[in-house]
XYZ file of C-alpha atoms in Angstrom:
436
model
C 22.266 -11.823 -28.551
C 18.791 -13.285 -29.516
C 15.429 -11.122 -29.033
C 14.572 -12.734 -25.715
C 17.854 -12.248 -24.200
C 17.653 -8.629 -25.240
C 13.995 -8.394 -23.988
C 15.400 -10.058 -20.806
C 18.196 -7.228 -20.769
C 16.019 -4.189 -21.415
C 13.501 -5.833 -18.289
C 16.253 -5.964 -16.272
C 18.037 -2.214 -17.300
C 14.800 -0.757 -16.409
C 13.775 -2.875 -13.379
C 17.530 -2.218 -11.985
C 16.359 1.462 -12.695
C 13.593 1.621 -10.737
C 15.347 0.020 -8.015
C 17.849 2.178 -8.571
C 15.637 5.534 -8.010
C 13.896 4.385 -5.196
C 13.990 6.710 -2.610
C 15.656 5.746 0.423
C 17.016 2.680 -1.352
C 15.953 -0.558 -0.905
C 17.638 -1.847 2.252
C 19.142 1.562 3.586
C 18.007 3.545 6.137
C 17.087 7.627 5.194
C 19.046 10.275 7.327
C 16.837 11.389 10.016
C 15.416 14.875 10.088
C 16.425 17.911 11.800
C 12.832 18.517 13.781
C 12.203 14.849 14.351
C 8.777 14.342 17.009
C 8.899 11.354 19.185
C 5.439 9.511 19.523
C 4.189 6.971 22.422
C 0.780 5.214 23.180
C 1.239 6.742 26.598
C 2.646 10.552 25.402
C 1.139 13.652 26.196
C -0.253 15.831 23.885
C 1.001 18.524 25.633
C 4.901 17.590 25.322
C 7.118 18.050 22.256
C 8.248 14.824 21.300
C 11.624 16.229 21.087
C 13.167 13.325 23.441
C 11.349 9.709 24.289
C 10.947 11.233 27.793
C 8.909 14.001 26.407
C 7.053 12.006 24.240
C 4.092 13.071 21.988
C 0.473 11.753 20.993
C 0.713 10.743 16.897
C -2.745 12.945 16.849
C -0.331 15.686 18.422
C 2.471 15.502 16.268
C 0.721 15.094 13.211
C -0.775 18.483 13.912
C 2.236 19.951 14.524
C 4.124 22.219 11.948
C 7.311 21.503 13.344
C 7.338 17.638 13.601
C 9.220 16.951 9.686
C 9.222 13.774 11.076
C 7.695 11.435 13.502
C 9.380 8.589 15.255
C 6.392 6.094 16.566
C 6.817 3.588 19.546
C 5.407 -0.066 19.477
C 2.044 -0.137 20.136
C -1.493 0.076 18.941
C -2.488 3.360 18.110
C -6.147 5.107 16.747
C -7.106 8.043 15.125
C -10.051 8.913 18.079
C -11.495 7.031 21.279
C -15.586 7.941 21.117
C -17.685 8.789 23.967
C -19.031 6.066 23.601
C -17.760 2.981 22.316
C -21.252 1.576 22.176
C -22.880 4.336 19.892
C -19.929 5.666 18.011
C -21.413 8.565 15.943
C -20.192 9.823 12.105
C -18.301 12.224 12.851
C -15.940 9.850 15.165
C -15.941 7.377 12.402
C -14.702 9.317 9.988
C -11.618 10.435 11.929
C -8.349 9.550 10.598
C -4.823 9.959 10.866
C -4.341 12.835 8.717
C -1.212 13.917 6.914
C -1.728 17.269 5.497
C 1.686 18.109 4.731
C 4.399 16.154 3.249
C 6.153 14.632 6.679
C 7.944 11.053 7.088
C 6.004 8.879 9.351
C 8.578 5.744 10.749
C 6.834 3.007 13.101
C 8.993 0.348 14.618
C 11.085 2.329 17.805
C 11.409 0.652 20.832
C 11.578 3.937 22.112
C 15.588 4.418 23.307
C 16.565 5.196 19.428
C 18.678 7.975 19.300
C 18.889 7.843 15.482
C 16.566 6.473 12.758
C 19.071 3.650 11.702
C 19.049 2.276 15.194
C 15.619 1.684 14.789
C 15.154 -2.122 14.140
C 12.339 -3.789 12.768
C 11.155 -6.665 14.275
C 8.029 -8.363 16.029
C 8.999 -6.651 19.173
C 8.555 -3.392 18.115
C 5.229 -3.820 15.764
C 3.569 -0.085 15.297
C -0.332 -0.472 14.438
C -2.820 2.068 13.441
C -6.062 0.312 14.224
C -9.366 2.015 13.243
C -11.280 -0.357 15.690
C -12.460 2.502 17.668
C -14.950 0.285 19.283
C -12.339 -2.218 20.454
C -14.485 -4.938 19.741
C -13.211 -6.997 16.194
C -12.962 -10.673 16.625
C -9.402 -12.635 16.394
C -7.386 -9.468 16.596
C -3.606 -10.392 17.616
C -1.525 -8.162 19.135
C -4.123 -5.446 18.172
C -4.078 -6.513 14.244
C -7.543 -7.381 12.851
C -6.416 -10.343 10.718
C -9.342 -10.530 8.501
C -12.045 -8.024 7.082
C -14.738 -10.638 8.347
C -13.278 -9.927 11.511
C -14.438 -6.301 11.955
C -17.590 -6.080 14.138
C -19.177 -2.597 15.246
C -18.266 0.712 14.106
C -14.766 1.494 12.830
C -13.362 4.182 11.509
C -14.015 4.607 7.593
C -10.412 5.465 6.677
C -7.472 4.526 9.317
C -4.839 6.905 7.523
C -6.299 10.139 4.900
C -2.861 11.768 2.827
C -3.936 15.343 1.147
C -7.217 16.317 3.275
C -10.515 13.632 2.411
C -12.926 16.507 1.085
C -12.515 18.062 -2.165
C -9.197 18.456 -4.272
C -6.115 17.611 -2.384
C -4.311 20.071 -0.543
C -0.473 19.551 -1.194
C 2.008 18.198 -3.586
C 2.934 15.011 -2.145
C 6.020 12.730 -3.387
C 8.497 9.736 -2.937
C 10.979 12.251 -1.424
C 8.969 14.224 0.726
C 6.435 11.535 2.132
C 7.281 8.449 3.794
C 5.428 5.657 5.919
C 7.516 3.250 6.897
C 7.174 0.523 9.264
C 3.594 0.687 10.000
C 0.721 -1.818 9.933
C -3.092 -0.616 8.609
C -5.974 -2.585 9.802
C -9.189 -2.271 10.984
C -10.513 0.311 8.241
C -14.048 -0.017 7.519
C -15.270 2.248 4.700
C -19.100 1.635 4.569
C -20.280 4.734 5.098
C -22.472 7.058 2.734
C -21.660 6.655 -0.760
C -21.752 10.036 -1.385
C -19.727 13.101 -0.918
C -15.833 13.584 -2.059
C -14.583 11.587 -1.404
C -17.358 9.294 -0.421
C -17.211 7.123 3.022
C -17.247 4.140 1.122
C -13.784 4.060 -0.372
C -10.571 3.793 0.997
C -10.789 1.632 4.129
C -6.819 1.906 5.225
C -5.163 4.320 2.957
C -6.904 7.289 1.352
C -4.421 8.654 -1.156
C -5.731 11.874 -1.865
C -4.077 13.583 -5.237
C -7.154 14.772 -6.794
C -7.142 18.410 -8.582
C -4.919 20.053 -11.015
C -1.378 20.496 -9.612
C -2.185 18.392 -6.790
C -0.229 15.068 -6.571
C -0.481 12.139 -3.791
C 2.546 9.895 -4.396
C 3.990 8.683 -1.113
C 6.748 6.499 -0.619
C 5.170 3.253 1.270
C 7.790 1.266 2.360
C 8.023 -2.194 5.326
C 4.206 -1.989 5.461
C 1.121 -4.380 5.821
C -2.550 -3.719 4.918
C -4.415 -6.546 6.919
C -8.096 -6.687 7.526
C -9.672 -3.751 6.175
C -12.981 -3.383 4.155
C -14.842 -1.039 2.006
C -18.816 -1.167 1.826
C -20.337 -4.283 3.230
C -23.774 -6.459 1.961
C -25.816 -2.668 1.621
C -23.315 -0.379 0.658
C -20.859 -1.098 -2.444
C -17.288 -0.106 -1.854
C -14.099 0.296 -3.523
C -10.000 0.076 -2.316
C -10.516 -1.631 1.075
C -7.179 -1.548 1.850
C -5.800 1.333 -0.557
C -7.658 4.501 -2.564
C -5.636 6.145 -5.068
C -8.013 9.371 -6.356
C -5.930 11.375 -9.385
C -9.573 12.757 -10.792
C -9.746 15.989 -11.874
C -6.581 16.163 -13.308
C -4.380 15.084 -10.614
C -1.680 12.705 -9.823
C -2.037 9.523 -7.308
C 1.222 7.240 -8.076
C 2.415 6.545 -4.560
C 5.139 3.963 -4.842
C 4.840 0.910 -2.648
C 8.261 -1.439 -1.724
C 8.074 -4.607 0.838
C 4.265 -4.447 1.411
C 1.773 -6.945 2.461
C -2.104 -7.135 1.413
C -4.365 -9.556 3.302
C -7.441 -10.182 4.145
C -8.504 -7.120 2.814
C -12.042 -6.597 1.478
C -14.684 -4.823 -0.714
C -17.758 -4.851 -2.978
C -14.967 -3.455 -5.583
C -11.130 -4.637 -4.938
C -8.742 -4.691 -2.448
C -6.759 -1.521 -4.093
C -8.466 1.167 -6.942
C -6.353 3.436 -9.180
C -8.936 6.004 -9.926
C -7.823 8.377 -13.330
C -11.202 8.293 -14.677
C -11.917 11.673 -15.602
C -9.193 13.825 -18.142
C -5.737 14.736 -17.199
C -5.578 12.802 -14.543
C -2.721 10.124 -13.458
C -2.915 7.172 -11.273
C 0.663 5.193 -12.198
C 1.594 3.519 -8.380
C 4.464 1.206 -8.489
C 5.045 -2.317 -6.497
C 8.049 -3.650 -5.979
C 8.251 -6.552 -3.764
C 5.086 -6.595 -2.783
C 2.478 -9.640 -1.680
C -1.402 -8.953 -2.818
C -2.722 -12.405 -2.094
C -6.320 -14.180 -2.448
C -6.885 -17.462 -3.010
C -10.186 -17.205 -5.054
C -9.650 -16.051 -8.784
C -12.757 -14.436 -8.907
C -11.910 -12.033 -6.144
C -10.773 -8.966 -7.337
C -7.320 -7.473 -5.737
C -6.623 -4.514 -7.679
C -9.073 -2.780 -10.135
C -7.405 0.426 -12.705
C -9.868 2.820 -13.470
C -8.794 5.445 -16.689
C -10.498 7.833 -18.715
C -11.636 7.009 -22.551
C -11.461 8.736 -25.712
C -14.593 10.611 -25.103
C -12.103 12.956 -23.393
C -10.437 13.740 -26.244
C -6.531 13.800 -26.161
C -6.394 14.313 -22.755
C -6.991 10.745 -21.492
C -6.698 9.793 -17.771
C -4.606 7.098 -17.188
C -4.201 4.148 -14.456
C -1.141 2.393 -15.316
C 0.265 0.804 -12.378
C 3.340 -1.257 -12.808
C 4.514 -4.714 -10.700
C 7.834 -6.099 -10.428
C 9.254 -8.449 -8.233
C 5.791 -9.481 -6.565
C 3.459 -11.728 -6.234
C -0.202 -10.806 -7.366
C -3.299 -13.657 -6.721
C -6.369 -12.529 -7.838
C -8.510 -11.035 -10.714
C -7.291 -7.414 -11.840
C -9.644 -5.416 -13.615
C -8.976 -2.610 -15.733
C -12.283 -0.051 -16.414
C -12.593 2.757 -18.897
C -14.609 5.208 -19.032
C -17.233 5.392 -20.481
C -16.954 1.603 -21.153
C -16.748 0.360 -24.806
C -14.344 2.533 -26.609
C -11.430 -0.052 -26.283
C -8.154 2.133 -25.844
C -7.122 0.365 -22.376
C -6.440 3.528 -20.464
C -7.064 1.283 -17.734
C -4.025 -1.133 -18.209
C -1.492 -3.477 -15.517
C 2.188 -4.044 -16.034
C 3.814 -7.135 -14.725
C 7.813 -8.125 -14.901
C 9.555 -10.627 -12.922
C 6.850 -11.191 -10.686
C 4.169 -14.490 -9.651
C 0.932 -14.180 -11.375
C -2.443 -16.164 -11.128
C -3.864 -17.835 -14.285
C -0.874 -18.577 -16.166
C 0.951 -15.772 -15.553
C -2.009 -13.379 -16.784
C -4.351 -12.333 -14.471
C -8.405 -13.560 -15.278
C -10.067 -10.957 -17.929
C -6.601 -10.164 -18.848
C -5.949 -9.828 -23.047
C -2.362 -8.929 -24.034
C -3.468 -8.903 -27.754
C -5.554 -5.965 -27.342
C -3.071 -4.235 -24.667
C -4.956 -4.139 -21.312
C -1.893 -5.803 -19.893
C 1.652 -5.501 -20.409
C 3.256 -8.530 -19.297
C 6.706 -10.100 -19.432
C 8.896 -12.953 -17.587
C 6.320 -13.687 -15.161
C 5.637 -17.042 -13.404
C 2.357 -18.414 -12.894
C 2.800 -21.703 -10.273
C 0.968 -21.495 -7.088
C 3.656 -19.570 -4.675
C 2.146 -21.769 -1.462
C 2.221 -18.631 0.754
C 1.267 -18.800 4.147
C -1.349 -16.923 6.535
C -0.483 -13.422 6.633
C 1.167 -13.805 10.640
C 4.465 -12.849 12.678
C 7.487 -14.521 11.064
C 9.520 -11.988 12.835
C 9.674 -8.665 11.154
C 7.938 -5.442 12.092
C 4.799 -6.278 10.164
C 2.831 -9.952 9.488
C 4.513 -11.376 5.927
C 3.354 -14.506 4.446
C 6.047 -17.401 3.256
C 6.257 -19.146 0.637
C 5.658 -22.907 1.311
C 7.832 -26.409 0.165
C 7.790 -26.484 -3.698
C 6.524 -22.201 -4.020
C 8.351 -21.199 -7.307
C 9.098 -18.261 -4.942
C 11.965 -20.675 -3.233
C 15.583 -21.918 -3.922
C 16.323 -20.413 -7.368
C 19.054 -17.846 -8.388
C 16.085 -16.464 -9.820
C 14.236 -15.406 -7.072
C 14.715 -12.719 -4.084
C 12.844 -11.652 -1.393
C 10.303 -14.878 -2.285
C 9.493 -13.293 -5.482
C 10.688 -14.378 -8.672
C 13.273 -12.017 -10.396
C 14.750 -13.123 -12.973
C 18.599 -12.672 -12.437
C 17.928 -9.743 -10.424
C 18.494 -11.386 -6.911
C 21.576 -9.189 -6.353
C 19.255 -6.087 -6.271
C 16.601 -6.976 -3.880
C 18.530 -8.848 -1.203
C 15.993 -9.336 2.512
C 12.321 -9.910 2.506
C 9.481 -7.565 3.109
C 9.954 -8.373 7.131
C 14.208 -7.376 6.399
C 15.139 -10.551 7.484
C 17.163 -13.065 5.022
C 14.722 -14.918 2.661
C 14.055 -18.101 3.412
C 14.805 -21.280 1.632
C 13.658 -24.873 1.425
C 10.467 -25.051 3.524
C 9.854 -21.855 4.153
């Protein structure tokens, strides 16, 4: 066998292995819970959730000990209607939807489902948390706010907070005991004081709190979509617009994310931050399948923040590793302090589209801030993030995307000989051919 045929081999072992470990599995549907909570946009807080009938607020049943899992209704949903809409204060801003205990969170229901795997997602049954508390962003569709230059007013500065958002997180959180599935973010506007821990100007849709030592934030993310969220604006510099992963302190943030959409997310900083900079601490997410889309290079989409030598052995690291996606934009990886050169800020790629030539702008494989190998680098032609039918906005590749009609590619995303692994598209639908 020649050297890149084993390369190719050992890619695709340890790809298959990653697929392989997955929780949930790619494509199949976990067992449901034994205290499973029923949620509706019209449930009482006062009732159980333990039938549709009896239906529960999401507020309700996330504060509820004895909801191991929540079952969510169509609809739009938010973390806290103010007094008033027209002078929302801080305090109602910086409500979230709060998971402070490992709990699987599953959007989608039509709300008859008598059992998760009946549960199926399509554009009828779209489940949106929505921190437009304000109600008044511009061009929202079907409560979606498709753009972060869409947000107008005073919206909530993190839609969804995992592990508490003061301070060192509060739980162990993992791939087997945390789930969202089915959901779409939007709305999040982080541009609040940059101060504080964390500070309200990080994290617009998804604060992954795993800060601490012992404490870990590493949820399973699965058939989502972050559209339209922003962190700081013209006055107030922000970071992870759509996603905040905080390991400092010697924690752990490495949620993994499968079938996920990023668009029209925004910040002073990036789209998504992997924050290890101080010692001990681990920030190592992982994307498979996964769209993170902007058409200007010089926007930054994902930005890997480790600790430097000055820490002694004890590094932090942000390591995040891509397969099977498509990533256009600028990365940036940051050490700190800056200067010392050991990369513990660093991206992996395999099998997946990538801007400039298949390595992202600043990017320098020689001195091993980025790990790369059989990526693509052509123009995948994608689409507006909208409805093309699933249970949260995708965006298609277009005639000519490499994305389309090779043996090579699955889901729209190149994967070299791995198409029998990854077999539907981030909406679970067959992936489409020709046109798209």
């Amino acid at each position: 066998m020649s050297r890149p045929s084993r390369i190719r081999a050992i890619h695709r072992d340890r790809v298959a292995a990653y697929v392989e470990s997955a929780p949930g599995s790619i494509g199949a549907a976990p067992l449901a819970q034994a205290a499973v909570c029923r949620v509706a946009t019209d449930g009482l807080a006062a009732n159980d959730g333990s039938t549709w009938a009896l239906a529960t607020t999401l507020l309700s049943a996330l504060g509820n000990a004895n909801c191991d899992e929540i079952w969510v209704k169509a609809g739009v949903y938010k973390p806290v209607v103010p007094a008033n809409a027209a002078a929302v204060t801080v305090p109602e801003r910086a409500a979230s939807f709060a998971i402070n205990r490992p709990l699987k969170l599953y959007g989608g229901f039509a709300g008859t489902e008598t059992a998760l795997n009946g549960r199926v997602l399509s554009s009828f049954n779209k489940t949106v948390l929505s921190g437009d508390i304000d109600d008044n962003d511009s061009n929202k569709i079907d409560g979606i706010t498709p753009d972060a230059g869409d947000i107008a007013g005073s919206n909530s500065y993190h839609v969804v907070v995992i592990g508490g958002l003061t301070g060192d997180g509060n739980c162990q959180y993992t791939d087997s005991n945390t789930v969202l599935d089915g959901l779409t973010i939007t709305g999040g506007y982080a541009n609040g004081a940059a101060s504080g821990n964390p500070p309200h100007n990080w994290g617009g849709g998804l604060y992954c709190n795993g800060r601490g030592t012992g404490k870990a934030s590493g949820p399973l993310l699965t058939h989502m979509a972050f559209i339209g969220n922003r962190a700081g604006d013209s006055g107030v510099a922000g970071y992870g617009g759509a996603l905040y992963n905080d390991a400092r302190f010697a924690g752990t943030s490495s949620p993994w994310l499968i079938n996920v959409t990023f668009s029209g997310n925004a910040a002073a900083g990036t789209a998504i931050v992997n924050n290890a900079s101080t010692a001990s601490s681990v920030a190592r997410p992982k994307l498979l399948n996964v769209t993170l889309y902007h058409l200007d290079d010089s926007t930054t989409v994902m930005e890997n923040w480790g600790a430097e030598s000055d820490q002694g052995t004890n590094k932090g690291v942000s390591f995040p590793v891509v397969y099977l996606s498509i990533v256009w934009g600028k990365i940036k990886n940051t050490e700190f302090p800056a200067g010392t050169g050991t990369y513990t800020g660093r991206a992996t790629f395999l099998y997946s589209i990538v801007k400039n030539s298949g390595c992202p702008a600043g990017c320098d494989p020689s001195v091993g801030n980025f790990l790369l190998s059989s990526n693509l680098s052509g123009d995948p032609l994608l689409s507006a993030a909208t409805d093309h039918g699933g249970g949260t906005w995708t965006m298609l590749p277009g005639a000519g995307s490499p994305a389309l009609d090779s043996p090579e590619t699955s889901c729209g995303h190149y994967s070299s000989g791995l198409g029998d692994m990854v077999t539907t598209a981030q909406r679970c639908l067959s992936r489409p051919q020709g046109t798209g």
